[in-house]
């Protein structure tokens, strides 16, 4: 058995001791994050009472960092400084504890997935998509799926949230794209509650109860075919029961005649 040695004595901060919640700043306002930090049990103060605590957020190349004071005197930045101005709302967070002076890393968390204030399953993000109207972005593989819409289009966020034609035409395909990525591309374990896709799996199960197909690296054509059929059934049920896509689209078209 391979043994791993930690020569720096770095402590791993449990994700349950660093709970991040993101809340809306109101219509058109920048989201704000709050974090519940419990660091006493790790003994950082005994190692260095002036060790600095930092919180980081990142997704792709976008990142932000905040100073939370010391392990002996946690001092969260004021609310207006905890706005996600550079990092997107779907960022993963990390907490690090660094020795004062030497800069030695005393402790760090694993990637922390924040609790998001979203009404829908997929967050919405405005970006420059050039010639595309929308697309689903999966980040670095361990990130939450995001529905990106083209910020070049006026009122596109409002359209994506409430326009009947957009919802009827786009949202079933968004679901199909996400499930295809989860099941066919990544071969996700449906019982992995730590997966960033667990909420999607649970949603799919609510539409089609029963076993979720598993596609292994060596999966044959029959395995992949069953997975595609399962995805088709989930999307079909979603379109009929949750979105009522055909009727929603028909009524929207009649309304503009």
mmCIF file of N, CA and C in Angstrom, residues 101-207:
data_model
loop_
_atom_site.group_PDB
_atom_site.id
_atom_site.type_symbol
_atom_site.label_atom_id
_atom_site.label_comp_id
_atom_site.label_asym_id
_atom_site.label_seq_id
_atom_site.Cartn_x
_atom_site.Cartn_y
_atom_site.Cartn_z
ATOM 1 N N UNK A 101 4.308 35.737 8.402
ATOM 2 C CA UNK A 101 5.761 35.871 8.260
ATOM 3 C C UNK A 101 6.339 34.867 7.289
ATOM 4 N N UNK A 102 6.331 33.579 7.637
ATOM 5 C CA UNK A 102 6.954 32.564 6.784
ATOM 6 C C UNK A 102 6.125 32.240 5.550
ATOM 7 N N UNK A 103 4.807 32.435 5.655
ATOM 8 C CA UNK A 103 3.942 32.107 4.533
ATOM 9 C C UNK A 103 3.680 30.631 4.358
ATOM 10 N N UNK A 104 4.076 29.806 5.342
ATOM 11 C CA UNK A 104 3.872 28.369 5.241
ATOM 12 C C UNK A 104 2.388 28.037 5.321
ATOM 13 N N UNK A 105 1.959 27.153 4.454
ATOM 14 C CA UNK A 105 0.559 26.743 4.425
ATOM 15 C C UNK A 105 0.278 25.798 5.581
ATOM 16 N N UNK A 106 -0.580 26.231 6.511
ATOM 17 C CA UNK A 106 -0.906 25.422 7.686
ATOM 18 C C UNK A 106 -2.139 24.552 7.461
ATOM 19 N N UNK A 107 -3.050 25.038 6.647
ATOM 20 C CA UNK A 107 -4.276 24.286 6.427
ATOM 21 C C UNK A 107 -4.990 24.758 5.180
ATOM 22 N N UNK A 108 -5.780 23.881 4.605
ATOM 23 C CA UNK A 108 -6.559 24.235 3.412
ATOM 24 C C UNK A 108 -7.752 23.308 3.298
ATOM 25 N N UNK A 109 -8.788 23.804 2.708
ATOM 26 C CA UNK A 109 -9.975 22.999 2.454
ATOM 27 C C UNK A 109 -9.886 22.396 1.061
ATOM 28 N N UNK A 110 -10.708 21.404 0.820
ATOM 29 C CA UNK A 110 -10.937 20.967 -0.549
ATOM 30 C C UNK A 110 -11.889 21.959 -1.201
ATOM 31 N N UNK A 111 -12.143 21.766 -2.481
ATOM 32 C CA UNK A 111 -13.046 22.680 -3.167
ATOM 33 C C UNK A 111 -14.431 22.632 -2.520
ATOM 34 N N UNK A 112 -14.963 23.790 -2.198
ATOM 35 C CA UNK A 112 -16.251 23.907 -1.526
ATOM 36 C C UNK A 112 -17.288 24.386 -2.528
ATOM 37 N N UNK A 113 -18.338 23.624 -2.687
ATOM 38 C CA UNK A 113 -19.413 24.030 -3.588
ATOM 39 C C UNK A 113 -20.431 24.829 -2.782
ATOM 40 N N UNK A 114 -20.693 26.059 -3.168
ATOM 41 C CA UNK A 114 -21.597 26.900 -2.378
ATOM 42 C C UNK A 114 -23.055 26.507 -2.545
ATOM 43 N N UNK A 115 -23.840 26.890 -1.567
ATOM 44 C CA UNK A 115 -25.292 26.757 -1.670
ATOM 45 C C UNK A 115 -25.797 27.984 -2.424
ATOM 46 N N UNK A 116 -26.454 27.743 -3.558
ATOM 47 C CA UNK A 116 -26.835 28.839 -4.451
ATOM 48 C C UNK A 116 -28.284 29.256 -4.250
ATOM 49 N N UNK A 117 -28.569 30.548 -4.412
ATOM 50 C CA UNK A 117 -29.946 31.038 -4.277
ATOM 51 C C UNK A 117 -30.667 30.993 -5.602
ATOM 52 N N UNK A 118 -30.864 29.787 -6.120
ATOM 53 C CA UNK A 118 -31.473 29.705 -7.434
ATOM 54 C C UNK A 118 -32.840 29.049 -7.357
ATOM 55 N N UNK A 119 -33.745 29.544 -8.187
ATOM 56 C CA UNK A 119 -35.077 28.961 -8.258
ATOM 57 C C UNK A 119 -35.088 27.780 -9.231
ATOM 58 N N UNK A 120 -34.236 27.833 -10.243
ATOM 59 C CA UNK A 120 -34.161 26.752 -11.205
ATOM 60 C C UNK A 120 -32.936 25.909 -10.920
ATOM 61 N N UNK A 121 -32.855 24.761 -11.584
ATOM 62 C CA UNK A 121 -31.762 23.835 -11.320
ATOM 63 C C UNK A 121 -30.435 24.341 -11.862
ATOM 64 N N UNK A 122 -30.478 25.114 -12.940
ATOM 65 C CA UNK A 122 -29.247 25.549 -13.584
ATOM 66 C C UNK A 122 -29.087 27.070 -13.467
ATOM 67 N N UNK A 123 -27.955 27.543 -12.959
ATOM 68 C CA UNK A 123 -27.714 28.985 -12.871
ATOM 69 C C UNK A 123 -27.571 29.599 -14.257
ATOM 70 N N UNK A 124 -27.830 30.897 -14.335
ATOM 71 C CA UNK A 124 -27.775 31.635 -15.587
ATOM 72 C C UNK A 124 -26.623 32.621 -15.535
ATOM 73 N N UNK A 125 -25.868 32.690 -16.631
ATOM 74 C CA UNK A 125 -24.714 33.582 -16.669
ATOM 75 C C UNK A 125 -24.665 34.273 -18.027
ATOM 76 N N UNK A 126 -24.505 35.594 -18.026
ATOM 77 C CA UNK A 126 -24.383 36.361 -19.263
ATOM 78 C C UNK A 126 -22.918 36.480 -19.654
ATOM 79 N N UNK A 127 -22.577 35.994 -20.843
ATOM 80 C CA UNK A 127 -21.213 36.091 -21.353
ATOM 81 C C UNK A 127 -21.275 36.430 -22.836
ATOM 82 N N UNK A 128 -20.120 36.758 -23.406
ATOM 83 C CA UNK A 128 -20.049 37.056 -24.840
ATOM 84 C C UNK A 128 -19.887 35.748 -25.602
ATOM 85 N N UNK A 129 -20.949 35.297 -26.247
ATOM 86 C CA UNK A 129 -20.926 34.047 -27.008
ATOM 87 C C UNK A 129 -20.770 34.295 -28.506
ATOM 88 N N UNK A 130 -20.485 35.545 -28.883
ATOM 89 C CA UNK A 130 -20.324 35.919 -30.288
ATOM 90 C C UNK A 130 -21.567 35.520 -31.082
ATOM 91 N N UNK A 131 -21.494 34.459 -31.896
ATOM 92 C CA UNK A 131 -22.616 34.128 -32.764
ATOM 93 C C UNK A 131 -23.629 33.175 -32.169
ATOM 94 N N UNK A 132 -23.403 32.712 -30.931
ATOM 95 C CA UNK A 132 -24.345 31.794 -30.300
ATOM 96 C C UNK A 132 -25.303 32.546 -29.382
ATOM 97 N N UNK A 133 -26.509 32.044 -29.254
ATOM 98 C CA UNK A 133 -27.482 32.635 -28.342
ATOM 99 C C UNK A 133 -27.313 32.050 -26.945
ATOM 100 N N UNK A 134 -27.086 30.742 -26.858
ATOM 101 C CA UNK A 134 -26.941 30.089 -25.561
ATOM 102 C C UNK A 134 -26.062 28.854 -25.699
ATOM 103 N N UNK A 135 -25.553 28.397 -24.572
ATOM 104 C CA UNK A 135 -24.852 27.123 -24.510
ATOM 105 C C UNK A 135 -24.739 26.706 -23.045
ATOM 106 N N UNK A 136 -24.502 25.428 -22.825
ATOM 107 C CA UNK A 136 -24.293 24.910 -21.475
ATOM 108 C C UNK A 136 -22.786 24.790 -21.253
ATOM 109 N N UNK A 137 -22.310 25.358 -20.165
ATOM 110 C CA UNK A 137 -20.891 25.309 -19.821
ATOM 111 C C UNK A 137 -20.696 24.423 -18.604
ATOM 112 N N UNK A 138 -19.725 23.504 -18.675
ATOM 113 C CA UNK A 138 -19.461 22.576 -17.583
ATOM 114 C C UNK A 138 -18.194 22.911 -16.822
ATOM 115 N N UNK A 139 -17.581 24.058 -17.105
ATOM 116 C CA UNK A 139 -16.398 24.486 -16.366
ATOM 117 C C UNK A 139 -15.259 23.507 -16.493
ATOM 118 N N UNK A 140 -14.615 23.223 -15.371
ATOM 119 C CA UNK A 140 -13.438 22.355 -15.361
ATOM 120 C C UNK A 140 -13.758 20.897 -15.054
ATOM 121 N N UNK A 141 -15.006 20.525 -15.138
ATOM 122 C CA UNK A 141 -15.376 19.130 -14.902
ATOM 123 C C UNK A 141 -15.920 18.883 -13.516
ATOM 124 N N UNK A 142 -15.479 19.642 -12.528
ATOM 125 C CA UNK A 142 -15.970 19.469 -11.163
ATOM 126 C C UNK A 142 -16.858 20.643 -10.768
ATOM 127 N N UNK A 143 -17.193 21.480 -11.750
ATOM 128 C CA UNK A 143 -18.026 22.647 -11.509
ATOM 129 C C UNK A 143 -19.494 22.330 -11.779
ATOM 130 N N UNK A 144 -20.360 23.206 -11.330
ATOM 131 C CA UNK A 144 -21.771 23.100 -11.645
ATOM 132 C C UNK A 144 -22.005 23.491 -13.105
ATOM 133 N N UNK A 145 -22.973 22.838 -13.731
ATOM 134 C CA UNK A 145 -23.352 23.225 -15.083
ATOM 135 C C UNK A 145 -24.012 24.606 -15.044
ATOM 136 N N UNK A 146 -23.728 25.426 -16.055
ATOM 137 C CA UNK A 146 -24.251 26.787 -16.126
ATOM 138 C C UNK A 146 -24.860 27.006 -17.507
ATOM 139 N N UNK A 147 -26.022 27.642 -17.538
ATOM 140 C CA UNK A 147 -26.609 28.048 -18.807
ATOM 141 C C UNK A 147 -26.079 29.432 -19.149
ATOM 142 N N UNK A 148 -25.234 29.516 -20.163
ATOM 143 C CA UNK A 148 -24.691 30.792 -20.602
ATOM 144 C C UNK A 148 -25.568 31.359 -21.710
ATOM 145 N N UNK A 149 -25.852 32.661 -21.623
ATOM 146 C CA UNK A 149 -26.611 33.347 -22.662
ATOM 147 C C UNK A 149 -25.791 34.540 -23.140
ATOM 148 N N UNK A 150 -26.017 34.938 -24.358
ATOM 149 C CA UNK A 150 -25.184 35.957 -25.002
ATOM 150 C C UNK A 150 -25.547 37.363 -24.523
ATOM 151 N N UNK A 151 -24.611 38.002 -23.854
ATOM 152 C CA UNK A 151 -24.866 39.332 -23.307
ATOM 153 C C UNK A 151 -24.998 40.399 -24.386
ATOM 154 N N UNK A 152 -24.692 40.061 -25.636
ATOM 155 C CA UNK A 152 -24.881 41.013 -26.734
ATOM 156 C C UNK A 152 -26.362 41.226 -27.050
ATOM 157 N N UNK A 153 -27.200 40.298 -26.577
ATOM 158 C CA UNK A 153 -28.627 40.383 -26.861
ATOM 159 C C UNK A 153 -29.346 41.126 -25.737
ATOM 160 N N UNK A 154 -30.094 42.118 -26.092
ATOM 161 C CA UNK A 154 -30.800 42.930 -25.100
ATOM 162 C C UNK A 154 -31.823 42.086 -24.343
ATOM 163 N N UNK A 155 -31.836 42.249 -23.029
ATOM 164 C CA UNK A 155 -32.790 41.591 -22.136
ATOM 165 C C UNK A 155 -32.722 40.066 -22.220
ATOM 166 N N UNK A 156 -31.584 39.499 -22.571
ATOM 167 C CA UNK A 156 -31.507 38.057 -22.768
ATOM 168 C C UNK A 156 -31.741 37.280 -21.475
ATOM 169 N N UNK A 157 -31.307 37.816 -20.341
ATOM 170 C CA UNK A 157 -31.540 37.097 -19.083
ATOM 171 C C UNK A 157 -33.022 36.986 -18.778
ATOM 172 N N UNK A 158 -33.760 38.084 -18.969
ATOM 173 C CA UNK A 158 -35.202 38.072 -18.738
ATOM 174 C C UNK A 158 -35.899 37.131 -19.712
ATOM 175 N N UNK A 159 -35.427 37.124 -20.960
ATOM 176 C CA UNK A 159 -36.007 36.235 -21.970
ATOM 177 C C UNK A 159 -35.782 34.773 -21.572
ATOM 178 N N UNK A 160 -34.575 34.451 -21.129
ATOM 179 C CA UNK A 160 -34.258 33.073 -20.761
ATOM 180 C C UNK A 160 -35.091 32.598 -19.577
ATOM 181 N N UNK A 161 -35.416 33.524 -18.667
ATOM 182 C CA UNK A 161 -36.158 33.138 -17.461
ATOM 183 C C UNK A 161 -37.663 33.066 -17.681
ATOM 184 N N UNK A 162 -38.190 33.877 -18.598
ATOM 185 C CA UNK A 162 -39.650 33.994 -18.634
ATOM 186 C C UNK A 162 -40.284 33.913 -20.016
ATOM 187 N N UNK A 163 -39.515 33.970 -21.094
ATOM 188 C CA UNK A 163 -40.100 33.927 -22.427
ATOM 189 C C UNK A 163 -40.541 32.500 -22.773
ATOM 190 N N UNK A 164 -41.810 32.324 -23.105
ATOM 191 C CA UNK A 164 -42.358 30.991 -23.328
ATOM 192 C C UNK A 164 -41.712 30.285 -24.510
ATOM 193 N N UNK A 165 -41.420 31.010 -25.576
ATOM 194 C CA UNK A 165 -40.799 30.376 -26.727
ATOM 195 C C UNK A 165 -39.396 29.883 -26.386
ATOM 196 N N UNK A 166 -38.632 30.689 -25.680
ATOM 197 C CA UNK A 166 -37.283 30.298 -25.294
ATOM 198 C C UNK A 166 -37.332 29.068 -24.398
ATOM 199 N N UNK A 167 -38.193 29.095 -23.390
ATOM 200 C CA UNK A 167 -38.292 27.973 -22.454
ATOM 201 C C UNK A 167 -38.688 26.693 -23.177
ATOM 202 N N UNK A 168 -39.697 26.783 -24.071
ATOM 203 C CA UNK A 168 -40.182 25.592 -24.768
ATOM 204 C C UNK A 168 -39.133 25.004 -25.696
ATOM 205 N N UNK A 169 -38.368 25.846 -26.365
ATOM 206 C CA UNK A 169 -37.401 25.365 -27.345
ATOM 207 C C UNK A 169 -36.059 24.984 -26.721
ATOM 208 N N UNK A 170 -35.659 25.695 -25.677
ATOM 209 C CA UNK A 170 -34.296 25.553 -25.166
ATOM 210 C C UNK A 170 -34.194 24.624 -23.962
ATOM 211 N N UNK A 171 -35.102 24.750 -22.998
ATOM 212 C CA UNK A 171 -34.893 24.049 -21.730
ATOM 213 C C UNK A 171 -34.891 22.519 -21.844
ATOM 214 N N UNK A 172 -35.736 21.904 -22.668
ATOM 215 C CA UNK A 172 -35.593 20.442 -22.827
ATOM 216 C C UNK A 172 -34.223 20.060 -23.376
ATOM 217 N N UNK A 173 -33.694 20.871 -24.301
ATOM 218 C CA UNK A 173 -32.386 20.556 -24.852
ATOM 219 C C UNK A 173 -31.273 20.782 -23.834
ATOM 220 N N UNK A 174 -31.456 21.766 -22.943
ATOM 221 C CA UNK A 174 -30.492 21.966 -21.856
ATOM 222 C C UNK A 174 -30.434 20.714 -20.985
ATOM 223 N N UNK A 175 -31.604 20.193 -20.634
ATOM 224 C CA UNK A 175 -31.654 18.975 -19.815
ATOM 225 C C UNK A 175 -30.988 17.808 -20.533
ATOM 226 N N UNK A 176 -31.246 17.664 -21.824
ATOM 227 C CA UNK A 176 -30.644 16.578 -22.593
ATOM 228 C C UNK A 176 -29.112 16.726 -22.627
ATOM 229 N N UNK A 177 -28.645 17.960 -22.823
ATOM 230 C CA UNK A 177 -27.204 18.208 -22.877
ATOM 231 C C UNK A 177 -26.529 17.858 -21.561
ATOM 232 N N UNK A 178 -27.139 18.268 -20.445
ATOM 233 C CA UNK A 178 -26.550 18.002 -19.134
ATOM 234 C C UNK A 178 -26.537 16.505 -18.837
ATOM 235 N N UNK A 179 -27.646 15.822 -19.076
ATOM 236 C CA UNK A 179 -27.702 14.390 -18.788
ATOM 237 C C UNK A 179 -26.766 13.598 -19.693
ATOM 238 N N UNK A 180 -26.630 14.022 -20.930
ATOM 239 C CA UNK A 180 -25.688 13.359 -21.832
ATOM 240 C C UNK A 180 -24.260 13.488 -21.313
ATOM 241 N N UNK A 181 -23.913 14.680 -20.834
ATOM 242 C CA UNK A 181 -22.581 14.894 -20.276
ATOM 243 C C UNK A 181 -22.364 14.018 -19.032
ATOM 244 N N UNK A 182 -23.366 14.010 -18.153
ATOM 245 C CA UNK A 182 -23.239 13.276 -16.896
ATOM 246 C C UNK A 182 -23.157 11.763 -17.127
ATOM 247 N N UNK A 183 -24.085 11.241 -17.931
ATOM 248 C CA UNK A 183 -24.218 9.793 -18.072
ATOM 249 C C UNK A 183 -23.294 9.217 -19.137
ATOM 250 N N UNK A 184 -23.285 9.812 -20.320
ATOM 251 C CA UNK A 184 -22.551 9.224 -21.441
ATOM 252 C C UNK A 184 -21.091 9.650 -21.494
ATOM 253 N N UNK A 185 -20.815 10.899 -21.163
ATOM 254 C CA UNK A 185 -19.438 11.395 -21.260
ATOM 255 C C UNK A 185 -18.647 11.083 -19.994
ATOM 256 N N UNK A 186 -19.208 11.455 -18.833
ATOM 257 C CA UNK A 186 -18.474 11.289 -17.580
ATOM 258 C C UNK A 186 -18.724 9.944 -16.900
ATOM 259 N N UNK A 187 -19.787 9.260 -17.298
ATOM 260 C CA UNK A 187 -20.094 7.976 -16.668
ATOM 261 C C UNK A 187 -20.296 8.111 -15.169
ATOM 262 N N UNK A 188 -21.015 9.150 -14.757
ATOM 263 C CA UNK A 188 -21.155 9.480 -13.343
ATOM 264 C C UNK A 188 -21.852 8.368 -12.568
ATOM 265 N N UNK A 189 -21.462 8.251 -11.304
ATOM 266 C CA UNK A 189 -22.095 7.316 -10.381
ATOM 267 C C UNK A 189 -23.328 7.992 -9.792
ATOM 268 N N UNK A 190 -24.484 7.452 -10.077
ATOM 269 C CA UNK A 190 -25.735 8.073 -9.642
ATOM 270 C C UNK A 190 -25.879 8.114 -8.134
ATOM 271 N N UNK A 191 -25.130 7.291 -7.414
ATOM 272 C CA UNK A 191 -25.236 7.246 -5.953
ATOM 273 C C UNK A 191 -24.176 8.087 -5.249
ATOM 274 N N UNK A 192 -23.375 8.835 -6.018
ATOM 275 C CA UNK A 192 -22.335 9.689 -5.447
ATOM 276 C C UNK A 192 -22.949 11.021 -5.036
ATOM 277 N N UNK A 193 -23.250 11.165 -3.751
ATOM 278 C CA UNK A 193 -23.894 12.387 -3.271
ATOM 279 C C UNK A 193 -22.944 13.581 -3.255
ATOM 280 N N UNK A 194 -21.633 13.338 -3.395
ATOM 281 C CA UNK A 194 -20.656 14.423 -3.400
ATOM 282 C C UNK A 194 -20.450 14.986 -4.798
ATOM 283 N N UNK A 195 -21.009 14.345 -5.792
ATOM 284 C CA UNK A 195 -20.824 14.775 -7.172
ATOM 285 C C UNK A 195 -21.498 16.125 -7.408
ATOM 286 N N UNK A 196 -20.892 17.006 -8.237
ATOM 287 C CA UNK A 196 -21.559 18.275 -8.572
ATOM 288 C C UNK A 196 -22.836 18.049 -9.369
ATOM 289 N N UNK A 197 -23.030 16.820 -9.867
ATOM 290 C CA UNK A 197 -24.209 16.519 -10.680
ATOM 291 C C UNK A 197 -25.315 15.831 -9.893
ATOM 292 N N UNK A 198 -25.157 15.669 -8.582
ATOM 293 C CA UNK A 198 -26.128 14.894 -7.816
ATOM 294 C C UNK A 198 -27.532 15.495 -7.879
ATOM 295 N N UNK A 199 -27.626 16.824 -7.910
ATOM 296 C CA UNK A 199 -28.948 17.455 -7.984
ATOM 297 C C UNK A 199 -29.651 17.123 -9.300
ATOM 298 N N UNK A 200 -28.884 17.041 -10.377
ATOM 299 C CA UNK A 200 -29.466 16.684 -11.671
ATOM 300 C C UNK A 200 -29.945 15.231 -11.663
ATOM 301 N N UNK A 201 -29.143 14.354 -11.083
ATOM 302 C CA UNK A 201 -29.547 12.947 -11.006
ATOM 303 C C UNK A 201 -30.835 12.804 -10.210
ATOM 304 N N UNK A 202 -30.921 13.516 -9.094
ATOM 305 C CA UNK A 202 -32.132 13.447 -8.270
ATOM 306 C C UNK A 202 -33.337 13.991 -9.031
ATOM 307 N N UNK A 203 -33.125 15.057 -9.791
ATOM 308 C CA UNK A 203 -34.217 15.628 -10.581
ATOM 309 C C UNK A 203 -34.672 14.625 -11.640
ATOM 310 N N UNK A 204 -33.720 13.996 -12.317
ATOM 311 C CA UNK A 204 -34.063 13.017 -13.339
ATOM 312 C C UNK A 204 -34.819 11.836 -12.724
ATOM 313 N N UNK A 205 -34.391 11.421 -11.533
ATOM 314 C CA UNK A 205 -35.072 10.322 -10.857
ATOM 315 C C UNK A 205 -36.510 10.687 -10.489
ATOM 316 N N UNK A 206 -36.744 11.964 -10.192
ATOM 317 C CA UNK A 206 -38.112 12.390 -9.876
ATOM 318 C C UNK A 206 -39.021 12.297 -11.097
ATOM 319 N N UNK A 207 -38.426 12.372 -12.283
ATOM 320 C CA UNK A 207 -39.198 12.273 -13.524
ATOM 321 C C UNK A 207 -39.322 10.830 -14.003
#
